[in-house]
Structures are given as structure tokens and as C-alpha cells.
Coordinates of C-alpha atoms in Angstrom, one line a residue:
M140 CA 8.5 -9.0 20.5
I141 CA 5.3 -9.6 21.0
G142 CA 3.6 -13.5 20.6
A143 CA 4.6 -16.4 22.2
T144 CA 2.9 -19.6 22.9
G145 CA 0.6 -20.9 25.4
G146 CA -0.2 -19.8 28.8
R147 CA 3.2 -17.6 28.6
R148 CA 2.1 -15.8 25.4
R149 CA -1.2 -14.5 27.6
A150 CA 0.8 -13.5 30.4
L151 CA 3.4 -11.5 28.0
L152 CA 1.0 -9.9 26.2
M153 CA -1.0 -8.9 29.3
A154 CA 2.1 -6.7 30.2
G155 CA 2.9 -5.9 26.4
V156 CA 6.6 -7.4 26.9
V157 CA 8.5 -6.1 23.9
G158 CA 12.2 -8.2 23.8
A159 CA 13.7 -7.4 27.4
A160 CA 11.6 -4.0 28.1
V161 CA 8.3 -4.1 29.6
L162 CA 5.3 -1.8 28.1
V163 CA 2.0 -2.1 30.5
C164 CA -0.3 -1.5 27.6
A165 CA -3.3 -1.3 29.8
T166 CA -2.4 2.4 31.4
P167 CA -3.3 5.2 29.0
A168 CA -0.8 6.9 26.9
Q169 CA 0.4 10.0 28.1
A170 CA 0.7 13.0 26.0
N171 CA 1.0 16.8 25.8
P172 CA -1.8 18.4 24.2
L173 CA -0.8 19.6 20.6
S174 CA -0.2 22.7 19.7
W175 CA -2.0 23.7 16.0
K176 CA -0.7 26.4 14.2
D177 CA -2.2 27.8 10.6
C178 CA -0.8 26.1 8.0
A179 CA -2.5 27.3 4.5
E180 CA -6.3 25.8 4.8
L181 CA -5.1 23.4 7.4
K182 CA -3.8 23.2 10.9
C183 CA -0.4 22.0 11.6
A184 CA 1.2 20.6 14.6
S185 CA 3.8 17.7 15.4
L186 CA 4.3 15.6 18.2
D187 CA 7.6 14.5 19.7
V188 CA 7.5 10.6 20.7
P189 CA 10.2 8.0 21.9
L190 CA 12.2 6.6 19.3
D191 CA 12.2 3.3 21.4
H192 CA 9.0 3.1 23.6
A193 CA 10.7 0.7 25.9
D194 CA 13.2 3.9 27.0
P195 CA 9.9 6.4 26.9
R196 CA 12.5 9.0 28.4
G197 CA 15.0 8.5 25.6
E198 CA 15.9 9.8 22.1
R199 CA 12.9 11.2 20.5
V200 CA 11.7 11.2 16.8
T201 CA 9.2 13.9 15.8
L202 CA 5.3 12.9 14.0
A203 CA 3.9 15.3 11.6
L204 CA 0.1 16.1 11.6
V205 CA -2.1 18.2 9.5
K206 CA -5.9 18.9 11.0
A207 CA -9.3 19.9 8.9
P208 CA -11.2 21.0 11.5
A209 CA -14.9 20.2 11.8
R210 CA -16.8 22.9 10.1
K211 CA -19.5 22.8 12.8
Q212 CA -17.8 22.9 16.0
A213 CA -20.9 23.0 17.9
E214 CA -21.9 19.5 16.3
R215 CA -18.4 18.1 16.4
L216 CA -18.2 14.4 17.5
G217 CA -14.4 14.3 17.2
S218 CA -11.4 13.5 15.6
V219 CA -10.8 10.7 12.9
V220 CA -7.5 10.0 12.3
V221 CA -6.0 9.2 8.6
N222 CA -3.5 6.7 7.1
R223 CA -3.1 6.7 3.0
G224 CA -0.9 3.2 3.3
G225 CA 2.1 1.9 1.5
P226 CA 3.6 2.0 3.7
G227 CA 5.7 5.3 3.2
F228 CA 2.8 7.9 1.3
S229 CA 2.3 11.0 3.2
T230 CA -1.0 10.9 4.4
I231 CA -0.6 14.7 4.9
Q232 CA 0.1 15.3 1.0
Y233 CA -3.4 12.9 0.6
L234 CA -5.4 15.0 2.8
E235 CA -3.8 18.2 1.1
L236 CA -4.4 17.0 -2.5
I237 CA -8.0 15.8 -1.5
K238 CA -8.6 19.7 -0.1
G239 CA -7.4 21.0 -3.3
K240 CA -9.8 18.9 -5.2
H241 CA -7.4 16.6 -7.1
L242 CA -8.5 13.7 -5.3
P243 CA -11.9 12.4 -4.4
A244 CA -12.4 12.2 -0.3
P245 CA -13.5 9.1 1.1
W246 CA -15.7 10.6 3.1
D247 CA -18.7 13.0 2.5
D248 CA -19.8 16.8 3.9
R249 CA -21.2 15.1 6.9
V250 CA -17.7 14.3 7.8
W251 CA -16.2 17.2 7.4
D252 CA -18.8 19.0 8.9
R253 CA -18.5 16.8 12.1
Y254 CA -14.9 15.6 12.3
D255 CA -11.9 17.5 13.0
V256 CA -9.9 15.3 9.9
I257 CA -6.2 14.6 11.0
A258 CA -3.5 13.2 8.6
L259 CA -0.5 11.8 10.2
D260 CA 2.7 11.5 8.5
Q261 CA 3.8 8.5 11.0
R262 CA 7.4 8.0 11.8
G263 CA 9.9 7.7 9.2
V264 CA 7.9 9.3 6.6
G265 CA 6.7 12.4 4.5
K266 CA 7.1 15.3 6.9
A267 CA 7.8 13.5 10.1
T268 CA 11.8 13.3 11.5
P269 CA 13.8 11.8 10.7
T270 CA 12.4 10.2 7.9
V271 CA 13.7 7.1 6.0
K272 CA 16.8 7.9 3.7
C273 CA 18.9 5.3 1.4
F274 CA 20.7 7.8 -0.6
A275 CA 22.5 11.1 -0.4
T276 CA 20.7 13.0 -3.4
P277 CA 17.5 12.1 -5.4
E278 CA 19.7 11.8 -8.4
A279 CA 21.6 9.1 -6.5
A280 CA 18.7 7.8 -6.0
A281 CA 17.5 7.8 -9.6
A282 CA 20.9 6.3 -10.8
F283 CA 21.1 3.6 -8.4
G284 CA 18.4 1.1 -10.1
A285 CA 19.0 2.0 -13.4
G286 CA 19.2 -1.0 -15.8
V287 CA 17.7 -3.2 -13.0
P288 CA 15.0 -5.0 -14.3
T289 CA 11.8 -4.7 -11.7
V290 CA 10.7 -8.4 -13.0
P291 CA 13.5 -10.5 -13.8
V292 CA 13.4 -13.0 -16.6
S293 CA 16.9 -14.9 -16.2
L294 CA 19.0 -16.2 -13.6
A295 CA 21.1 -13.4 -14.7
E296 CA 18.9 -10.6 -14.0
V297 CA 17.8 -12.4 -10.7
M298 CA 21.3 -12.6 -9.5
K299 CA 22.2 -9.0 -10.7
R300 CA 18.6 -8.1 -8.8
A301 CA 20.1 -9.8 -5.7
A302 CA 23.2 -8.1 -5.5
K303 CA 21.5 -4.6 -6.1
D304 CA 19.2 -5.4 -3.2
A305 CA 22.2 -6.0 -1.4
E306 CA 23.6 -2.6 -1.9
F307 CA 20.4 -1.3 -1.1
A308 CA 19.9 -2.5 2.1
S309 CA 23.7 -1.1 2.8
E310 CA 22.3 2.3 1.5
C311 CA 19.6 2.3 3.9
R312 CA 21.6 1.5 7.2
K313 CA 24.4 3.6 5.9
H314 CA 21.8 6.7 6.2
S315 CA 18.8 6.1 8.3
G316 CA 20.9 4.3 11.1
K317 CA 19.5 2.9 14.1
L318 CA 16.0 4.5 12.9
L319 CA 15.7 1.2 10.9
D320 CA 15.5 -0.8 14.0
H321 CA 12.4 1.3 15.4
L322 CA 9.9 1.1 12.5
S323 CA 7.3 -1.3 12.3
T324 CA 3.5 -1.5 12.8
A325 CA 3.6 -2.4 16.2
T326 CA 6.0 1.0 17.1
V327 CA 3.6 3.2 14.9
A328 CA 0.4 1.6 16.9
R329 CA 2.2 3.0 20.1
D330 CA 2.8 6.6 18.3
L331 CA -1.0 6.3 17.5
D332 CA -2.1 5.8 20.9
L333 CA 0.1 8.8 21.9
V334 CA -1.5 11.0 18.9
R335 CA -4.9 9.6 20.4
A336 CA -4.0 10.9 24.3
A337 CA -2.5 14.3 22.6
L338 CA -5.8 14.9 20.6
G339 CA -7.6 14.3 23.9
E340 CA -10.0 11.4 22.9
Q341 CA -11.1 8.6 24.9
R342 CA -10.7 6.1 21.9
L343 CA -9.3 6.6 18.7
N344 CA -11.2 7.0 15.4
F345 CA -9.2 5.8 12.4
L346 CA -9.6 5.4 8.7
G347 CA -6.9 3.2 7.0
Q348 CA -6.5 2.9 3.2
S349 CA -4.3 -0.2 2.3
Y350 CA -1.3 -0.7 4.2
G351 CA -3.4 1.6 6.7
V352 CA -5.9 -1.0 6.9
A353 CA -3.0 -3.3 8.8
L354 CA -2.1 -0.4 11.4
G355 CA -5.2 -0.2 12.2
T356 CA -6.0 -3.8 13.0
V357 CA -2.6 -3.9 14.6
Y358 CA -4.1 -1.0 16.8
A359 CA -7.3 -2.6 17.7
N360 CA -5.5 -6.0 18.6
M361 CA -3.1 -4.0 20.7
F362 CA -5.4 -1.5 22.6
P363 CA -8.9 -2.6 22.4
A364 CA -10.3 -1.0 24.8
R365 CA -9.2 2.4 23.4
T366 CA -10.5 1.7 19.7
G367 CA -13.5 3.6 18.4
A368 CA -14.7 3.7 14.8
L369 CA -12.5 1.8 12.5
V370 CA -12.9 2.4 8.3
L371 CA -10.7 -0.4 7.0
D372 CA -11.0 0.5 3.2
S373 CA -8.5 -2.3 1.1
V374 CA -7.3 -4.5 2.7
V375 CA -3.7 -5.7 3.8
N376 CA -4.5 -8.2 6.6
P377 CA -1.6 -8.5 9.2
A378 CA -2.4 -11.9 10.2
I379 CA -1.5 -13.7 6.5
T380 CA 1.0 -11.0 5.9
T381 CA 3.7 -10.7 8.8
T382 CA 4.0 -14.9 9.0
G383 CA 4.0 -18.1 6.5
A384 CA 5.6 -21.1 5.7
I385 CA 9.5 -21.5 5.6
G386 CA 10.4 -19.8 2.3
S387 CA 7.4 -18.1 1.3
V388 CA 7.5 -14.6 0.2
Q389 CA 4.5 -12.1 1.0
S390 CA 2.9 -12.0 -2.4
E391 CA 2.1 -15.9 -2.1
R392 CA 0.5 -15.7 1.4
S393 CA -1.6 -12.6 0.4
G394 CA -2.3 -13.7 -3.2
T395 CA -1.4 -10.3 -5.0
D396 CA -0.3 -12.4 -7.5
N397 CA -3.6 -14.0 -8.1
S398 CA -5.5 -10.8 -7.7
T399 CA -3.4 -9.1 -9.9
R400 CA -4.1 -11.8 -12.6
D401 CA -7.9 -11.6 -11.7
T402 CA -7.9 -7.9 -11.8
M403 CA -6.2 -8.4 -15.6
R404 CA -8.9 -10.9 -16.8
E405 CA -11.5 -8.5 -15.9
F406 CA -10.0 -5.8 -18.1
L407 CA -9.8 -8.1 -21.1
R408 CA -13.4 -9.5 -20.3
L409 CA -14.7 -5.5 -20.3
C410 CA -12.3 -4.6 -23.3
A411 CA -13.8 -7.5 -25.1
Q412 CA -17.6 -6.6 -24.5
G413 CA -17.1 -2.7 -24.6
K414 CA -17.6 -0.3 -27.0
T415 CA -14.2 1.6 -26.6
C416 CA -11.5 -0.8 -26.1
Q417 CA -9.1 -1.2 -29.1
F418 CA -7.2 -4.2 -28.0
A419 CA -10.4 -6.2 -28.4
K420 CA -9.9 -6.9 -32.3
Y421 CA -7.3 -9.5 -31.6
G422 CA -9.1 -11.8 -29.7
P423 CA -8.5 -14.1 -26.7
G424 CA -5.0 -14.9 -26.0
A425 CA -3.8 -11.8 -27.3
H426 CA -1.8 -10.6 -24.6
R427 CA -0.2 -13.5 -23.3
D428 CA 1.1 -13.8 -27.0
L429 CA 2.4 -10.3 -26.6
L430 CA 4.3 -10.7 -23.4
A431 CA 5.8 -13.9 -24.2
A432 CA 7.4 -12.1 -27.3
L433 CA 8.8 -9.6 -25.4
R434 CA 9.7 -12.0 -22.6
A435 CA 11.9 -14.0 -25.4
E436 CA 13.6 -10.8 -27.1
P437 CA 13.2 -7.4 -26.2
L438 CA 11.3 -4.9 -28.9
A439 CA 14.2 -2.7 -30.2
L440 CA 12.7 0.6 -31.4
T441 CA 14.0 4.2 -32.6
T442 CA 12.1 7.4 -32.1
P443 CA 11.6 9.5 -34.9
E444 CA 14.5 11.9 -33.4
G445 CA 16.8 8.4 -34.1
K446 CA 16.9 7.6 -30.6
P447 CA 17.2 3.8 -29.6
V448 CA 15.2 2.7 -27.2
S449 CA 13.6 -0.7 -26.3
L450 CA 10.4 -2.1 -24.8
T451 CA 11.4 -4.7 -22.4
Y452 CA 8.9 -7.5 -21.2
S453 CA 9.3 -5.9 -17.8
K454 CA 8.7 -2.3 -18.8
L455 CA 5.4 -3.5 -19.9
V456 CA 4.5 -5.7 -17.1
V457 CA 5.1 -3.1 -14.5
Y458 CA 3.4 -0.7 -17.0
I459 CA 0.3 -2.9 -16.8
G460 CA 0.3 -3.8 -13.0
G461 CA 0.5 -0.2 -12.1
R462 CA -2.6 1.1 -14.1
L463 CA -4.5 -1.7 -13.0
Y464 CA -4.9 0.2 -9.6
Q465 CA -7.3 2.9 -11.2
T466 CA -9.9 2.3 -13.8
D467 CA -9.6 5.6 -15.5
A468 CA -6.1 4.5 -16.3
W469 CA -7.2 1.4 -17.9
S470 CA -7.1 3.0 -21.5
G471 CA -3.8 3.6 -21.2
I472 CA -3.2 -0.1 -21.1
D473 CA -5.5 -0.4 -24.2
Y474 CA -3.6 1.8 -26.0
M475 CA 0.0 0.3 -24.7
L476 CA -0.9 -3.3 -26.0
D477 CA -2.5 -2.0 -29.0
L478 CA 0.4 0.2 -29.9
T479 CA 2.7 -2.7 -29.1
H480 CA 1.0 -5.6 -30.9
R481 CA 1.2 -3.1 -34.2
A482 CA 4.7 -2.6 -33.3
L483 CA 5.2 -6.2 -33.7
T484 CA 3.5 -7.1 -36.5
E485 CA 5.1 -4.1 -38.6
P486 CA 8.4 -3.0 -37.2
G487 CA 9.1 -0.6 -39.3
G488 CA 5.7 1.1 -39.2
Q489 CA 4.5 4.0 -37.9
A490 CA 3.0 2.2 -34.7
A491 CA 6.4 1.2 -34.3
S492 CA 7.5 5.0 -34.2
E493 CA 4.9 6.3 -32.1
L494 CA 5.5 3.1 -29.2
A495 CA 9.1 4.3 -29.5
Q496 CA 8.1 8.2 -28.5
V497 CA 6.1 6.0 -25.7
V498 CA 8.9 4.2 -24.4
S499 CA 11.4 7.2 -24.3
Y500 CA 8.7 9.2 -22.0
L501 CA 8.3 5.9 -19.9
D502 CA 12.1 5.5 -19.5
E503 CA 12.6 9.6 -18.5
F504 CA 9.6 9.6 -16.4
E505 CA 8.5 6.4 -15.3
P506 CA 11.6 4.1 -15.5
D507 CA 11.6 0.3 -14.9
N508 CA 13.5 0.8 -11.6
P509 CA 12.8 -1.4 -8.5
Y510 CA 14.0 1.4 -6.1
N511 CA 11.8 4.4 -6.5
E512 CA 11.3 7.5 -4.0
L513 CA 8.5 4.5 -1.8
T514 CA 10.7 2.0 -1.8
P515 CA 13.2 2.9 1.5
A516 CA 9.9 3.5 3.7
Y517 CA 8.4 0.7 2.1
S518 CA 11.3 -1.3 3.0
A519 CA 11.6 -0.5 6.6
F520 CA 8.2 -1.1 7.6
T521 CA 7.5 -4.6 5.3
C522 CA 10.9 -6.1 5.9
N523 CA 10.8 -5.0 9.4
D524 CA 7.4 -6.6 10.2
D525 CA 7.3 -9.8 7.7
D526 CA 9.0 -13.2 8.3
T527 CA 11.2 -13.2 5.6
S528 CA 13.9 -15.6 4.4
K529 CA 17.5 -14.7 4.1
F530 CA 18.0 -16.5 1.2
A531 CA 17.8 -14.0 -2.2
L532 CA 16.7 -17.1 -4.4
A533 CA 13.7 -17.9 -2.2
W534 CA 12.0 -14.9 -4.4
W535 CA 12.8 -16.7 -7.6
K536 CA 11.8 -19.8 -6.4
A537 CA 8.0 -18.7 -5.3
A538 CA 8.0 -16.7 -8.6
E539 CA 8.6 -19.9 -10.2
R540 CA 6.1 -21.9 -8.1
R541 CA 3.4 -19.0 -8.6
E542 CA 4.1 -17.9 -12.1
R543 CA 2.2 -21.4 -13.1
I544 CA -1.3 -20.0 -11.7
A545 CA -0.4 -16.4 -11.7
P546 CA 1.4 -16.0 -15.4
N547 CA 3.4 -12.6 -15.8
F548 CA 2.6 -11.4 -12.6
A549 CA 3.7 -13.9 -9.9
T550 CA 7.1 -12.4 -10.5
L551 CA 6.3 -8.8 -10.6
R552 CA 4.4 -9.3 -7.2
A553 CA 7.3 -11.5 -5.4
Y554 CA 10.0 -9.2 -6.5
E555 CA 8.0 -6.2 -4.4
T556 CA 10.0 -7.3 -1.2
S557 CA 13.2 -9.2 -2.5
Q558 CA 14.9 -6.5 -1.0
C559 CA 14.1 -8.1 2.6
A560 CA 16.8 -10.7 1.7
S561 CA 19.3 -8.5 2.5
W562 CA 17.6 -5.9 5.0
Q563 CA 20.1 -4.5 7.5
A564 CA 17.4 -4.2 10.7
K565 CA 16.4 -5.8 13.6
P566 CA 12.9 -4.5 15.1
K567 CA 12.7 -3.5 18.5
E568 CA 9.1 -4.7 18.1
R569 CA 6.9 -6.6 15.9
Y570 CA 3.1 -7.7 16.4
T571 CA 2.7 -11.1 15.4
G572 CA -1.1 -11.9 17.0
P573 CA -3.1 -13.4 18.3
W574 CA -5.6 -11.6 16.1
R575 CA -9.0 -11.4 17.7
P576 CA -9.6 -8.3 19.0
K577 CA -12.3 -7.3 21.5
N578 CA -13.3 -3.9 20.0
A579 CA -16.3 -3.0 21.2
R580 CA -17.4 -0.8 18.4
P581 CA -17.7 -2.8 15.1
A582 CA -15.6 -1.9 12.5
L583 CA -16.4 -0.9 8.7
I584 CA -14.2 -3.2 6.5
I585 CA -14.9 -2.1 2.7
N586 CA -12.8 -3.9 -0.5
N587 CA -13.5 -3.8 -4.2
R588 CA -14.2 -7.1 -5.7
Y589 CA -10.9 -6.9 -8.0
D590 CA -8.5 -5.3 -6.6
P591 CA -5.1 -6.2 -7.7
A592 CA -3.1 -5.1 -4.6
T593 CA -5.3 -6.3 -2.0
P594 CA -7.0 -9.2 -2.7
I595 CA -10.8 -9.7 -1.3
S596 CA -9.6 -12.8 0.4
G597 CA -7.7 -11.1 3.0
A598 CA -10.9 -8.7 4.0
V599 CA -13.0 -11.7 3.9
E600 CA -10.6 -13.0 6.3
L601 CA -10.0 -10.2 8.6
S602 CA -14.0 -9.7 9.1
R603 CA -14.1 -13.3 10.4
T604 CA -11.4 -12.5 13.1
L605 CA -12.4 -8.7 13.9
N606 CA -15.4 -7.7 15.3
S607 CA -16.6 -5.9 12.0
R608 CA -19.1 -5.8 9.0
L609 CA -17.9 -6.3 5.5
L610 CA -19.0 -4.1 2.5
I611 CA -17.8 -5.4 -0.5
A612 CA -17.7 -2.9 -3.9
E613 CA -18.4 -5.0 -7.1
G614 CA -15.8 -3.0 -8.9
W615 CA -12.1 -2.8 -9.9
G616 CA -9.0 -1.0 -8.6
H617 CA -7.6 -0.1 -5.4
I618 CA -9.0 1.9 -2.8
A619 CA -12.9 1.3 -2.9
A620 CA -13.9 5.0 -2.1
Q621 CA -12.3 6.1 -5.0
Q622 CA -14.2 3.9 -7.3
S623 CA -17.7 4.2 -5.5
T624 CA -19.8 6.6 -4.3
C625 CA -21.7 4.0 -2.2
A626 CA -18.6 3.2 -0.2
I627 CA -18.2 7.2 0.6
T628 CA -21.4 7.0 1.7
A629 CA -21.4 4.0 3.7
T630 CA -18.5 5.1 5.3
S631 CA -19.7 8.8 6.4
D632 CA -23.2 6.7 7.8
Y633 CA -21.1 4.6 9.7
L634 CA -18.7 7.8 11.0
V635 CA -21.8 10.0 11.7
T636 CA -24.3 7.9 12.9
G637 CA -22.7 4.6 13.7
A638 CA -24.8 2.8 11.2
L639 CA -23.3 -0.1 9.6
P640 CA -24.6 -1.7 5.9
Q641 CA -26.8 -4.7 6.3
P642 CA -25.0 -8.0 6.1
G643 CA -24.5 -8.9 2.6
T644 CA -24.8 -5.1 1.4
T645 CA -22.8 -4.8 -2.0
C646 CA -22.0 -1.5 -3.7
K647 CA -22.0 -0.7 -7.7
P648 CA -18.7 1.0 -9.2
N649 CA -19.4 4.4 -10.2
T650 CA -18.3 4.0 -14.1
V651 CA -17.8 0.4 -16.0
P652 CA -14.6 0.8 -17.9
F653 CA -15.2 1.0 -22.0
S654 CA -18.7 1.2 -21.9
G655 CA -18.9 4.0 -23.5

């Protein structure tokens, strides 16, 4: 494990000690050049890396990469490696969606012109092999969490969730085996350094979003001399998330419960002063009363076809919490709250029938299930990286503490990591500090003011410990580049010219919700 105390810690860090094995970080990583082949509009390659970096001649795993070559090869500046986050999202799929114009690029044409853009699916994720598996089939995965609420509201539900978390951990160990012991951000950072070498780059240029920020930050601390341009958009600050007080959980360390609360307050503020928000007519406090009613008793509904369904507190909190991530989904929150308010007022009315159809659709396509397709990889990296309690009730206790200051969202955010209580892995390597890298080139850190997943406080703290410049986008939602063209321009200026925004610069969002 990296991290000790006093002079011994400094000595160990210089040698890169991992458990009982010694990895000399000062020695440049060696990797064979990548062999690229045509892959639709992109180029594809793979890279074999050690399963255990302390045993470089031992078993291997395979990373997957795709490349969008610089359009102006004569003016090429190098490569920039991208990580979409999660942990667990496929960055290859992300780049494919960008190229297909289904998602906006976080950079402008200048970057497409001057850089080879590299999407890397890290070990255990996406098109890498092997991947984290917790179930034999997709059908088994979908059935596993049926009837288990994402947001427990009673001790009985808490105990049911704890038992299911333990069963989930056992299934992951059964289907993924020893791979689980080699999934940590520190290990992926070592993989990244091999990718850098295979690309023929002296320094790693990197753009990370959300968890990708944690990865970029760990890389900069482990390999500061080989760190180039760093764009860190929507900050998961590993100095905050990896360690904390005994009995604490990740959400209270990072403040994601508070940031979700604050983003919801902004939703309500903009709804009240906007032109198109229907829920505004019910006045202040209506959403609290509505959620309190569902917490006390689920709303029984019947579809026009006679199918009984139920809107629970957990379903609605999950719906709201998820759609706060993107402002273009806020109209859906408005619609759902308005429909639920009317259905509670007139249980036999048209609104109740319409709500039943919505709930039926969600039950089929967006079920309230804490074990979704991202959960295996997310759990593997999160539980291995973080100091977490092995006492399942620690999450319930944390939720109770935090519900006083972040009502409705404290439990949602706390229970995102509850499976860590039973996680069955012993990571071979973790990075727990120190957190003051001597990266020569300042990084660009970007964060929305109101982000439910990555609080602005984490970005501010990271900017104090990393040689960097902080750019705040005065908007809402997760991933600043998806909300603000100004952030995209700043990213591209930085990557192409090295220019950073002036201190104190802020960005305006592209749109203001409910403004008409």
C-alpha cells in the first residue's frame, strides 16, 4: 500500500512500495508501440499490461483503446487520453457517441485538428478484457435486485439491503475472482503510464471527467515528472473520498448529499421564477410534503389496462436524483412532480391514470434497482480505493446523521456505496497520499457551481493542492463541458495553446432552465 508516516513514508514513496513488492516509479515505463487498425471511423488497438504490476512477467490483462487521429497531422501536438468516469463507464462508447454527434464534445475543432484523441477503457471496464462480472447473464443481473429499494426508509428495508449487498459481493467474487484484487485507481494509473509509453509520449496529456478527475489526480501524484496537460472536469477529489473518520461513508466526506440538495434548491428556485415550470403553482414546500406523503405510504395506482403499480418514495427520489445531473432533463422532474401532486390530490382522476402509465414504463425500463449495469465496476474500484466500514449499519447511521441537513438525498447518496461493507477483495495497491504533486504544467480544473455528483467544494480543495487554475461554470448539472460552451473553449485554449483562464474567471451556462 502506498502511504505511511514521517520519513519512512517518504522513503517508501520514492521507491514506490506496494505491499511487500517494490516498484521503482522513477524508471520510465516500458511498453511496445500500439498497433492500430481501422475500426469504423476510428482506429482501434489493445495493450496487454500486468495484472499485478509487482509481477510484470506474470498474468496479463488487456486494455482497449480507440483513436480519432489528428485531422492536421503536420500540425499534430501529440495525444490526449480521455476518461469518461464512473468508475465503470466505457470511454470508447463515449467517444463513439461524440463522433456520431449524439453527445457534445468537451473540446472544439482545434483539438480534433491538433491531437490524436485516445479513448481508453481501463482494466475491468467496457471493451477491456476481462471485465468485472457479478452475474452469469444480463437476465440474472436484472432479476437480482428486484424488490430491493435503492433508498431504504425502514430498518426492515435496511436489513434487506444489507443482506442483498452481501450476496452481491459474493456473486462478484464468484464471477470475477482474483481480478477484483487488482482494481484500484493506483493500478489504473500505472496502466496509464504504460499507455503513455506505448503512445510514444514523454508526458501524459489527459482529460478526465468525474471519476476520471480522481484518476488524473492520482496519476499526477504518482508520476509528476511524466504529467503533461491535465483537464479535470467535475471533480471527484480522491484526497477527500479515499479516507475519512471511522464510520463515515463516502457521500458525507465528499458532500454529494449536500450538493444534490443544493441543486434541487436551484431547480425549485428556477422553477418558481421561470415561465414554463408547472410545479411552481403549488408554492414553497410542496415537494417536501409530496415526498413525505410517499415516505409514509406508497401511492397505489392502476394503469388504464388494469395493471396495478406503485409509486414509492425510493422510486421518486431516484428519479429526481438522476435527472438533476442534466438540465435538459429538468422538465421531466417538473412533469413527474406535477403529476404526482395531482394524483395524490385526486387518486381516481386522470392524473393518477397517467402517472400509473409513467410508473409502469419506469418499472420496465428504469427500475428502482440498486444493482444496475454500472454497479459491478463501480463497486470494484470504489470499495477497493476507499476506507470503508465493514459494519452494514454504518450507512444507515450516516444517512440518519445527514438527513437533517440534506433531507431526501442523504440516504440516496449514502447507499451508493453500501455494498462496500461486504466487498470481498483485498486490493494489492491503493494511493492514499501525499496529495501535493510537483506537476510542472498547471492543470485546468472545471466544475459547475451546482453539481449534484461532484460538489464545488471538492474542486476548490483540489485547486489548492494541485498546481492548477480553477474555472467555475455558473450553471447546474454534472460535467461542465456538457452545460457550457465557455468551458469547452477554455479546455481547447489550454490544450492547444497552453493558455489558462485568468484567476477568478467564470463561465455562463448555455441555457437557464424554465426561462422559456
